[in-house]
PDB file of N, CA and C in Angstrom:
ATOM      1  N   ALA A 220       0.824  -1.197   0.000  1.00  0.00           N
ATOM      2  CA  ALA A 220       0.000   0.000   0.000  1.00  0.00           C
ATOM      3  C   ALA A 220       0.864   1.256   0.000  1.00  0.00           C
ATOM      4  N   ALA A 221       1.958   1.229   0.753  1.00  0.00           N
ATOM      5  CA  ALA A 221       2.833   2.408   0.806  1.00  0.00           C
ATOM      6  C   ALA A 221       3.456   2.676  -0.558  1.00  0.00           C
ATOM      7  N   LEU A 222       3.860   1.620  -1.268  1.00  0.00           N
ATOM      8  CA  LEU A 222       4.442   1.787  -2.603  1.00  0.00           C
ATOM      9  C   LEU A 222       3.420   2.394  -3.550  1.00  0.00           C
ATOM     10  N   ARG A 223       2.184   1.930  -3.464  1.00  0.00           N
ATOM     11  CA  ARG A 223       1.127   2.462  -4.334  1.00  0.00           C
ATOM     12  C   ARG A 223       0.919   3.957  -4.061  1.00  0.00           C
ATOM     13  N   GLU A 224       0.854   4.335  -2.781  1.00  0.00           N
ATOM     14  CA  GLU A 224       0.675   5.746  -2.446  1.00  0.00           C
ATOM     15  C   GLU A 224       1.854   6.581  -2.938  1.00  0.00           C
ATOM     16  N   TRP A 225       3.057   6.056  -2.773  1.00  0.00           N
ATOM     17  CA  TRP A 225       4.245   6.781  -3.242  1.00  0.00           C
ATOM     18  C   TRP A 225       4.178   6.969  -4.744  1.00  0.00           C
ATOM     19  N   ARG A 226       3.842   5.887  -5.462  1.00  0.00           N
ATOM     20  CA  ARG A 226       3.763   5.970  -6.913  1.00  0.00           C
ATOM     21  C   ARG A 226       2.694   6.961  -7.354  1.00  0.00           C
ATOM     22  N   MET A 227       1.549   6.935  -6.680  1.00  0.00           N
ATOM     23  CA  MET A 227       0.467   7.860  -7.037  1.00  0.00           C
ATOM     24  C   MET A 227       0.900   9.310  -6.829  1.00  0.00           C
ATOM     25  N   SER A 228       1.588   9.592  -5.731  1.00  0.00           N
ATOM     26  CA  SER A 228       1.989  10.970  -5.476  1.00  0.00           C
ATOM     27  C   SER A 228       3.086  11.410  -6.426  1.00  0.00           C
ATOM     28  N   ARG A 229       4.009  10.528  -6.757  1.00  0.00           N
ATOM     29  CA  ARG A 229       5.113  10.882  -7.645  1.00  0.00           C
ATOM     30  C   ARG A 229       4.634  11.070  -9.080  1.00  0.00           C
ATOM     31  N   CYS A 230       3.653  10.322  -9.489  1.00  0.00           N
ATOM     32  CA  CYS A 230       3.161  10.424 -10.864  1.00  0.00           C
ATOM     33  C   CYS A 230       2.071  11.475 -11.001  1.00  0.00           C
ATOM     34  N   ALA A 231       1.666  12.026  -9.892  1.00  0.00           N
ATOM     35  CA  ALA A 231       0.621  13.056  -9.879  1.00  0.00           C
ATOM     36  C   ALA A 231      -0.625  12.587 -10.621  1.00  0.00           C
ATOM     37  N   CYS A 232      -1.080  11.421 -10.263  1.00  0.00           N
ATOM     38  CA  CYS A 232      -2.253  10.837 -10.911  1.00  0.00           C
ATOM     39  C   CYS A 232      -3.511  11.265 -10.174  1.00  0.00           C
ATOM     40  N   ALA A 233      -4.577  11.435 -10.917  1.00  0.00           N
ATOM     41  CA  ALA A 233      -5.852  11.773 -10.291  1.00  0.00           C
ATOM     42  C   ALA A 233      -6.975  11.227 -11.155  1.00  0.00           C
ATOM     43  N   ALA A 234      -8.007  10.765 -10.533  1.00  0.00           N
ATOM     44  CA  ALA A 234      -9.194  10.331 -11.268  1.00  0.00           C
ATOM     45  C   ALA A 234     -10.260  11.394 -11.074  1.00  0.00           C
ATOM     46  N   VAL A 235     -10.943  11.734 -12.155  1.00  0.00           N
ATOM     47  CA  VAL A 235     -11.995  12.742 -12.071  1.00  0.00           C
ATOM     48  C   VAL A 235     -13.272  12.185 -12.670  1.00  0.00           C
ATOM     49  N   ASP A 236     -14.380  12.631 -12.150  1.00  0.00           N
ATOM     50  CA  ASP A 236     -15.676  12.218 -12.659  1.00  0.00           C
ATOM     51  C   ASP A 236     -16.185  13.335 -13.555  1.00  0.00           C
ATOM     52  N   ASP A 237     -16.558  12.996 -14.779  1.00  0.00           N
ATOM     53  CA  ASP A 237     -16.969  13.985 -15.771  1.00  0.00           C
ATOM     54  C   ASP A 237     -18.409  13.702 -16.170  1.00  0.00           C
ATOM     55  N   ASP A 238     -19.266  14.713 -16.171  1.00  0.00           N
ATOM     56  CA  ASP A 238     -20.661  14.538 -16.539  1.00  0.00           C
ATOM     57  C   ASP A 238     -20.759  14.107 -18.000  1.00  0.00           C
ATOM     58  N   ALA A 239     -21.478  13.029 -18.242  1.00  0.00           N
ATOM     59  CA  ALA A 239     -21.616  12.505 -19.597  1.00  0.00           C
ATOM     60  C   ALA A 239     -22.897  12.967 -20.271  1.00  0.00           C
ATOM     61  N   GLY A 240     -23.568  13.955 -19.717  1.00  0.00           N
ATOM     62  CA  GLY A 240     -24.766  14.472 -20.361  1.00  0.00           C
ATOM     63  C   GLY A 240     -26.033  14.011 -19.680  1.00  0.00           C
ATOM     64  N   SER A 241     -27.108  13.951 -20.452  1.00  0.00           N
ATOM     65  CA  SER A 241     -28.415  13.660 -19.882  1.00  0.00           C
ATOM     66  C   SER A 241     -28.574  12.216 -19.441  1.00  0.00           C
ATOM     67  N   SER A 242     -27.653  11.330 -19.842  1.00  0.00           N
ATOM     68  CA  SER A 242     -27.777   9.928 -19.456  1.00  0.00           C
ATOM     69  C   SER A 242     -27.612   9.742 -17.956  1.00  0.00           C
ATOM     70  N   GLY A 243     -26.984  10.724 -17.278  1.00  0.00           N
ATOM     71  CA  GLY A 243     -26.776  10.611 -15.850  1.00  0.00           C
ATOM     72  C   GLY A 243     -25.608   9.719 -15.477  1.00  0.00           C
ATOM     73  N   VAL A 244     -24.940   9.169 -16.480  1.00  0.00           N
ATOM     74  CA  VAL A 244     -23.801   8.290 -16.233  1.00  0.00           C
ATOM     75  C   VAL A 244     -22.526   9.110 -16.328  1.00  0.00           C
ATOM     76  N   GLY A 245     -21.702   9.057 -15.276  1.00  0.00           N
ATOM     77  CA  GLY A 245     -20.441   9.805 -15.275  1.00  0.00           C
ATOM     78  C   GLY A 245     -19.381   9.064 -16.061  1.00  0.00           C
ATOM     79  N   ARG A 246     -18.460   9.823 -16.632  1.00  0.00           N
ATOM     80  CA  ARG A 246     -17.306   9.231 -17.299  1.00  0.00           C
ATOM     81  C   ARG A 246     -16.118   9.417 -16.395  1.00  0.00           C
ATOM     82  N   ILE A 247     -15.235   8.457 -16.395  1.00  0.00           N
ATOM     83  CA  ILE A 247     -14.019   8.528 -15.586  1.00  0.00           C
ATOM     84  C   ILE A 247     -12.853   8.886 -16.505  1.00  0.00           C
ATOM     85  N   ALA A 248     -12.033   9.806 -16.036  1.00  0.00           N
ATOM     86  CA  ALA A 248     -10.811  10.165 -16.757  1.00  0.00           C
ATOM     87  C   ALA A 248      -9.644  10.049 -15.788  1.00  0.00           C
ATOM     88  N   ILE A 249      -8.565   9.491 -16.250  1.00  0.00           N
ATOM     89  CA  ILE A 249      -7.341   9.435 -15.460  1.00  0.00           C
ATOM     90  C   ILE A 249      -6.412  10.500 -16.008  1.00  0.00           C
ATOM     91  N   LEU A 250      -6.024  11.393 -15.122  1.00  0.00           N
ATOM     92  CA  LEU A 250      -5.126  12.480 -15.478  1.00  0.00           C
ATOM     93  C   LEU A 250      -3.798  12.220 -14.803  1.00  0.00           C
ATOM     94  N   MET A 251      -2.739  12.308 -15.574  1.00  0.00           N
ATOM     95  CA  MET A 251      -1.409  12.042 -15.050  1.00  0.00           C
ATOM     96  C   MET A 251      -0.468  13.116 -15.567  1.00  0.00           C
ATOM     97  N   ALA A 252       0.473  13.516 -14.732  1.00  0.00           N
ATOM     98  CA  ALA A 252       1.482  14.478 -15.158  1.00  0.00           C
ATOM     99  C   ALA A 252       2.774  14.156 -14.433  1.00  0.00           C
ATOM    100  N   TYR A 253       3.881  14.352 -15.133  1.00  0.00           N
ATOM    101  CA  TYR A 253       5.174  14.178 -14.491  1.00  0.00           C
ATOM    102  C   TYR A 253       6.205  15.021 -15.217  1.00  0.00           C
ATOM    103  N   SER A 254       7.266  15.330 -14.488  1.00  0.00           N
ATOM    104  CA  SER A 254       8.343  16.121 -15.091  1.00  0.00           C
ATOM    105  C   SER A 254       9.221  15.196 -15.928  1.00  0.00           C
ATOM    106  N   ALA A 255       9.771  15.746 -16.985  1.00  0.00           N
ATOM    107  CA  ALA A 255      10.540  14.950 -17.950  1.00  0.00           C
ATOM    108  C   ALA A 255      11.753  14.276 -17.323  1.00  0.00           C
ATOM    109  N   ASN A 256      12.244  14.784 -16.211  1.00  0.00           N
ATOM    110  CA  ASN A 256      13.410  14.184 -15.574  1.00  0.00           C
ATOM    111  C   ASN A 256      13.042  13.069 -14.592  1.00  0.00           C
ATOM    112  N   TYR A 257      11.783  12.755 -14.446  1.00  0.00           N
ATOM    113  CA  TYR A 257      11.342  11.694 -13.531  1.00  0.00           C
ATOM    114  C   TYR A 257      11.441  10.354 -14.247  1.00  0.00           C
ATOM    115  N   ALA A 258      12.482   9.582 -13.932  1.00  0.00           N
ATOM    116  CA  ALA A 258      12.805   8.346 -14.659  1.00  0.00           C
ATOM    117  C   ALA A 258      11.659   7.334 -14.726  1.00  0.00           C
ATOM    118  N   PRO A 259      10.926   7.069 -13.637  1.00  0.00           N
ATOM    119  CA  PRO A 259       9.833   6.086 -13.724  1.00  0.00           C
ATOM    120  C   PRO A 259       8.581   6.608 -14.444  1.00  0.00           C
ATOM    121  N   GLY A 260       8.572   7.881 -14.820  1.00  0.00           N
ATOM    122  CA  GLY A 260       7.386   8.466 -15.444  1.00  0.00           C
ATOM    123  C   GLY A 260       6.834   7.689 -16.628  1.00  0.00           C
ATOM    124  N   PRO A 261       7.682   7.339 -17.608  1.00  0.00           N
ATOM    125  CA  PRO A 261       7.158   6.591 -18.753  1.00  0.00           C
ATOM    126  C   PRO A 261       6.586   5.217 -18.374  1.00  0.00           C
ATOM    127  N   ILE A 262       7.149   4.592 -17.349  1.00  0.00           N
ATOM    128  CA  ILE A 262       6.613   3.296 -16.907  1.00  0.00           C
ATOM    129  C   ILE A 262       5.244   3.498 -16.269  1.00  0.00           C
ATOM    130  N   CYS A 263       5.135   4.504 -15.392  1.00  0.00           N
ATOM    131  CA  CYS A 263       3.835   4.817 -14.783  1.00  0.00           C
ATOM    132  C   CYS A 263       2.807   5.156 -15.859  1.00  0.00           C
ATOM    133  N   GLU A 264       3.238   5.922 -16.841  1.00  0.00           N
ATOM    134  CA  GLU A 264       2.329   6.306 -17.927  1.00  0.00           C
ATOM    135  C   GLU A 264       1.817   5.084 -18.673  1.00  0.00           C
ATOM    136  N   ALA A 265       2.711   4.166 -19.002  1.00  0.00           N
ATOM    137  CA  ALA A 265       2.311   2.956 -19.730  1.00  0.00           C
ATOM    138  C   ALA A 265       1.325   2.121 -18.913  1.00  0.00           C
ATOM    139  N   VAL A 266       1.605   1.946 -17.629  1.00  0.00           N
ATOM    140  CA  VAL A 266       0.715   1.162 -16.761  1.00  0.00           C
ATOM    141  C   VAL A 266      -0.647   1.838 -16.645  1.00  0.00           C
ATOM    142  N   ASN A 267      -0.646   3.144 -16.421  1.00  0.00           N
ATOM    143  CA  ASN A 267      -1.915   3.859 -16.281  1.00  0.00           C
ATOM    144  C   ASN A 267      -2.705   3.898 -17.584  1.00  0.00           C
ATOM    145  N   ARG A 268      -2.016   3.992 -18.711  1.00  0.00           N
ATOM    146  CA  ARG A 268      -2.695   3.988 -20.012  1.00  0.00           C
ATOM    147  C   ARG A 268      -3.382   2.644 -20.255  1.00  0.00           C
ATOM    148  N   VAL A 269      -2.682   1.548 -19.976  1.00  0.00           N
ATOM    149  CA  VAL A 269      -3.263   0.207 -20.141  1.00  0.00           C
ATOM    150  C   VAL A 269      -4.466   0.035 -19.203  1.00  0.00           C
ATOM    151  N   TYR A 270      -4.310   0.476 -17.957  1.00  0.00           N
ATOM    152  CA  TYR A 270      -5.412   0.391 -16.986  1.00  0.00           C
ATOM    153  C   TYR A 270      -6.635   1.151 -17.499  1.00  0.00           C
ATOM    154  N   ALA A 271      -6.420   2.374 -17.984  1.00  0.00           N
ATOM    155  CA  ALA A 271      -7.530   3.189 -18.494  1.00  0.00           C
ATOM    156  C   ALA A 271      -8.208   2.509 -19.678  1.00  0.00           C
ATOM    157  N   GLU A 272      -7.411   2.003 -20.606  1.00  0.00           N
ATOM    158  CA  GLU A 272      -7.981   1.324 -21.777  1.00  0.00           C
ATOM    159  C   GLU A 272      -8.771   0.082 -21.364  1.00  0.00           C
ATOM    160  N   ARG A 273      -8.222  -0.668 -20.429  1.00  0.00           N
ATOM    161  CA  ARG A 273      -8.871  -1.904 -19.972  1.00  0.00           C
ATOM    162  C   ARG A 273     -10.237  -1.625 -19.357  1.00  0.00           C
ATOM    163  N   HIS A 274     -10.385  -0.490 -18.690  1.00  0.00           N
ATOM    164  CA  HIS A 274     -11.630  -0.169 -18.001  1.00  0.00           C
ATOM    165  C   HIS A 274     -12.498   0.844 -18.746  1.00  0.00           C
ATOM    166  N   GLY A 275     -12.081   1.242 -19.948  1.00  0.00           N
ATOM    167  CA  GLY A 275     -12.882   2.164 -20.745  1.00  0.00           C
ATOM    168  C   GLY A 275     -12.825   3.609 -20.265  1.00  0.00           C
ATOM    169  N   TYR A 276     -11.758   3.974 -19.571  1.00  0.00           N
ATOM    170  CA  TYR A 276     -11.596   5.337 -19.060  1.00  0.00           C
ATOM    171  C   TYR A 276     -10.833   6.189 -20.067  1.00  0.00           C
ATOM    172  N   ASP A 277     -11.071   7.479 -20.022  1.00  0.00           N
ATOM    173  CA  ASP A 277     -10.254   8.422 -20.784  1.00  0.00           C
ATOM    174  C   ASP A 277      -8.909   8.552 -20.078  1.00  0.00           C
ATOM    175  N   PHE A 278      -7.869   8.881 -20.835  1.00  0.00           N
ATOM    176  CA  PHE A 278      -6.541   9.024 -20.250  1.00  0.00           C
ATOM    177  C   PHE A 278      -5.859  10.246 -20.848  1.00  0.00           C
ATOM    178  N   GLN A 279      -5.277  11.064 -19.981  1.00  0.00           N
ATOM    179  CA  GLN A 279      -4.499  12.211 -20.437  1.00  0.00           C
ATOM    180  C   GLN A 279      -3.226  12.274 -19.614  1.00  0.00           C
ATOM    181  N   CYS A 280      -2.108  12.534 -20.290  1.00  0.00           N
ATOM    182  CA  CYS A 280      -0.829  12.627 -19.603  1.00  0.00           C
ATOM    183  C   CYS A 280      -0.082  13.871 -20.085  1.00  0.00           C
ATOM    184  N   ASP A 281       0.362  14.677 -19.125  1.00  0.00           N
ATOM    185  CA  ASP A 281       1.171  15.860 -19.423  1.00  0.00           C
ATOM    186  C   ASP A 281       2.598  15.586 -18.971  1.00  0.00           C
ATOM    187  N   VAL A 282       3.543  15.738 -19.883  1.00  0.00           N
ATOM    188  CA  VAL A 282       4.964  15.600 -19.565  1.00  0.00           C
ATOM    189  C   VAL A 282       5.633  16.906 -19.951  1.00  0.00           C
ATOM    190  N   MET A 283       6.389  17.473 -19.018  1.00  0.00           N
ATOM    191  CA  MET A 283       7.033  18.755 -19.297  1.00  0.00           C
ATOM    192  C   MET A 283       8.327  18.869 -18.508  1.00  0.00           C
ATOM    193  N   PRO A 284       9.182  19.785 -18.916  1.00  0.00           N
ATOM    194  CA  PRO A 284      10.408  20.005 -18.139  1.00  0.00           C
ATOM    195  C   PRO A 284      10.060  20.408 -16.701  1.00  0.00           C
ATOM    196  N   LEU A 285      10.911  19.997 -15.765  1.00  0.00           N
ATOM    197  CA  LEU A 285      10.682  20.295 -14.358  1.00  0.00           C
ATOM    198  C   LEU A 285      10.503  21.791 -14.123  1.00  0.00           C
ATOM    199  N   ALA A 286      11.320  22.619 -14.759  1.00  0.00           N
ATOM    200  CA  ALA A 286      11.229  24.073 -14.568  1.00  0.00           C
ATOM    201  C   ALA A 286       9.857  24.598 -14.993  1.00  0.00           C
ATOM    202  N   ASP A 287       9.308  24.083 -16.083  1.00  0.00           N
ATOM    203  CA  ASP A 287       7.989  24.519 -16.553  1.00  0.00           C
ATOM    204  C   ASP A 287       6.893  24.109 -15.579  1.00  0.00           C
ATOM    205  N   MET A 288       7.005  22.881 -15.046  1.00  0.00           N
ATOM    206  CA  MET A 288       6.007  22.408 -14.104  1.00  0.00           C
ATOM    207  C   MET A 288       6.043  23.237 -12.821  1.00  0.00           C
ATOM    208  N   LEU A 289       7.245  23.489 -12.316  1.00  0.00           N
ATOM    209  CA  LEU A 289       7.373  24.296 -11.100  1.00  0.00           C
ATOM    210  C   LEU A 289       6.896  25.722 -11.327  1.00  0.00           C
ATOM    211  N   SER A 290       7.155  26.266 -12.495  1.00  0.00           N
ATOM    212  CA  SER A 290       6.692  27.608 -12.827  1.00  0.00           C
ATOM    213  C   SER A 290       5.164  27.669 -12.841  1.00  0.00           C
ATOM    214  N   ALA A 291       4.543  26.612 -13.351  1.00  0.00           N
ATOM    215  CA  ALA A 291       3.084  26.579 -13.438  1.00  0.00           C
ATOM    216  C   ALA A 291       2.422  26.534 -12.068  1.00  0.00           C
ATOM    217  N   ILE A 292       3.088  25.963 -11.071  1.00  0.00           N
ATOM    218  CA  ILE A 292       2.483  25.809  -9.750  1.00  0.00           C
ATOM    219  C   ILE A 292       3.046  26.762  -8.708  1.00  0.00           C
ATOM    220  N   ALA A 293       3.950  27.666  -9.115  1.00  0.00           N
ATOM    221  CA  ALA A 293       4.577  28.597  -8.174  1.00  0.00           C
ATOM    222  C   ALA A 293       3.499  29.322  -7.371  1.00  0.00           C
ATOM    223  N   PRO A 294       3.711  29.573  -6.101  1.00  0.00           N
ATOM    224  CA  PRO A 294       4.937  29.467  -5.328  1.00  0.00           C
ATOM    225  C   PRO A 294       5.162  28.089  -4.709  1.00  0.00           C
ATOM    226  N   ARG A 295       4.293  27.119  -4.991  1.00  0.00           N
ATOM    227  CA  ARG A 295       4.494  25.770  -4.444  1.00  0.00           C
ATOM    228  C   ARG A 295       5.689  25.122  -5.131  1.00  0.00           C
ATOM    229  N   ASN A 296       6.316  24.169  -4.453  1.00  0.00           N
ATOM    230  CA  ASN A 296       7.502  23.544  -5.038  1.00  0.00           C
ATOM    231  C   ASN A 296       7.430  22.025  -5.068  1.00  0.00           C
ATOM    232  N   ALA A 297       6.237  21.471  -4.941  1.00  0.00           N
ATOM    233  CA  ALA A 297       6.053  20.023  -5.047  1.00  0.00           C
ATOM    234  C   ALA A 297       5.215  19.741  -6.291  1.00  0.00           C
ATOM    235  N   CYS A 298       5.742  18.948  -7.179  1.00  0.00           N
ATOM    236  CA  CYS A 298       5.077  18.697  -8.468  1.00  0.00           C
ATOM    237  C   CYS A 298       3.691  18.079  -8.322  1.00  0.00           C
ATOM    238  N   THR A 299       3.407  17.459  -7.193  1.00  0.00           N
ATOM    239  CA  THR A 299       2.079  16.879  -7.004  1.00  0.00           C
ATOM    240  C   THR A 299       0.979  17.931  -7.089  1.00  0.00           C
ATOM    241  N   TRP A 300       1.318  19.208  -6.869  1.00  0.00           N
ATOM    242  CA  TRP A 300       0.325  20.277  -6.980  1.00  0.00           C
ATOM    243  C   TRP A 300      -0.110  20.506  -8.425  1.00  0.00           C
ATOM    244  N   TYR A 301       0.639  20.011  -9.382  1.00  0.00           N
ATOM    245  CA  TYR A 301       0.280  20.225 -10.784  1.00  0.00           C
ATOM    246  C   TYR A 301      -1.075  19.585 -11.106  1.00  0.00           C
ATOM    247  N   LYS A 302      -1.385  18.453 -10.468  1.00  0.00           N
ATOM    248  CA  LYS A 302      -2.658  17.800 -10.764  1.00  0.00           C
ATOM    249  C   LYS A 302      -3.840  18.687 -10.384  1.00  0.00           C
ATOM    250  N   VAL A 303      -3.689  19.503  -9.336  1.00  0.00           N
ATOM    251  CA  VAL A 303      -4.744  20.439  -8.958  1.00  0.00           C
ATOM    252  C   VAL A 303      -4.928  21.484 -10.047  1.00  0.00           C
ATOM    253  N   LEU A 304      -3.837  21.999 -10.556  1.00  0.00           N
ATOM    254  CA  LEU A 304      -3.899  22.969 -11.649  1.00  0.00           C
ATOM    255  C   LEU A 304      -4.526  22.339 -12.895  1.00  0.00           C
ATOM    256  N   ALA A 305      -4.157  21.118 -13.187  1.00  0.00           N
ATOM    257  CA  ALA A 305      -4.657  20.447 -14.390  1.00  0.00           C
ATOM    258  C   ALA A 305      -6.154  20.162 -14.326  1.00  0.00           C
ATOM    259  N   LEU A 306      -6.665  19.939 -13.132  1.00  0.00           N
ATOM    260  CA  LEU A 306      -8.095  19.679 -13.001  1.00  0.00           C
ATOM    261  C   LEU A 306      -8.875  20.945 -13.261  1.00  0.00           C
TER     262      LEU A 306
END
């Protein structure tokens, strides 16, 4: 469980519920972002993409240089805050 939580925080993953219209059925989207210098990022992305496809979820991944990500969330300095901005 601790490894899963660590991976989730490092990959800045978040699931969001999106209104699908008058059907009343929500759509699930997995949003992921990581800085380009984060070595496990592509592995996390591949796993999350397969998971999303397997369950019929939308998937979006933002990869950017660390400086750009930190600039986007300033004055905070933890990349996990990027998921809040992305939502």
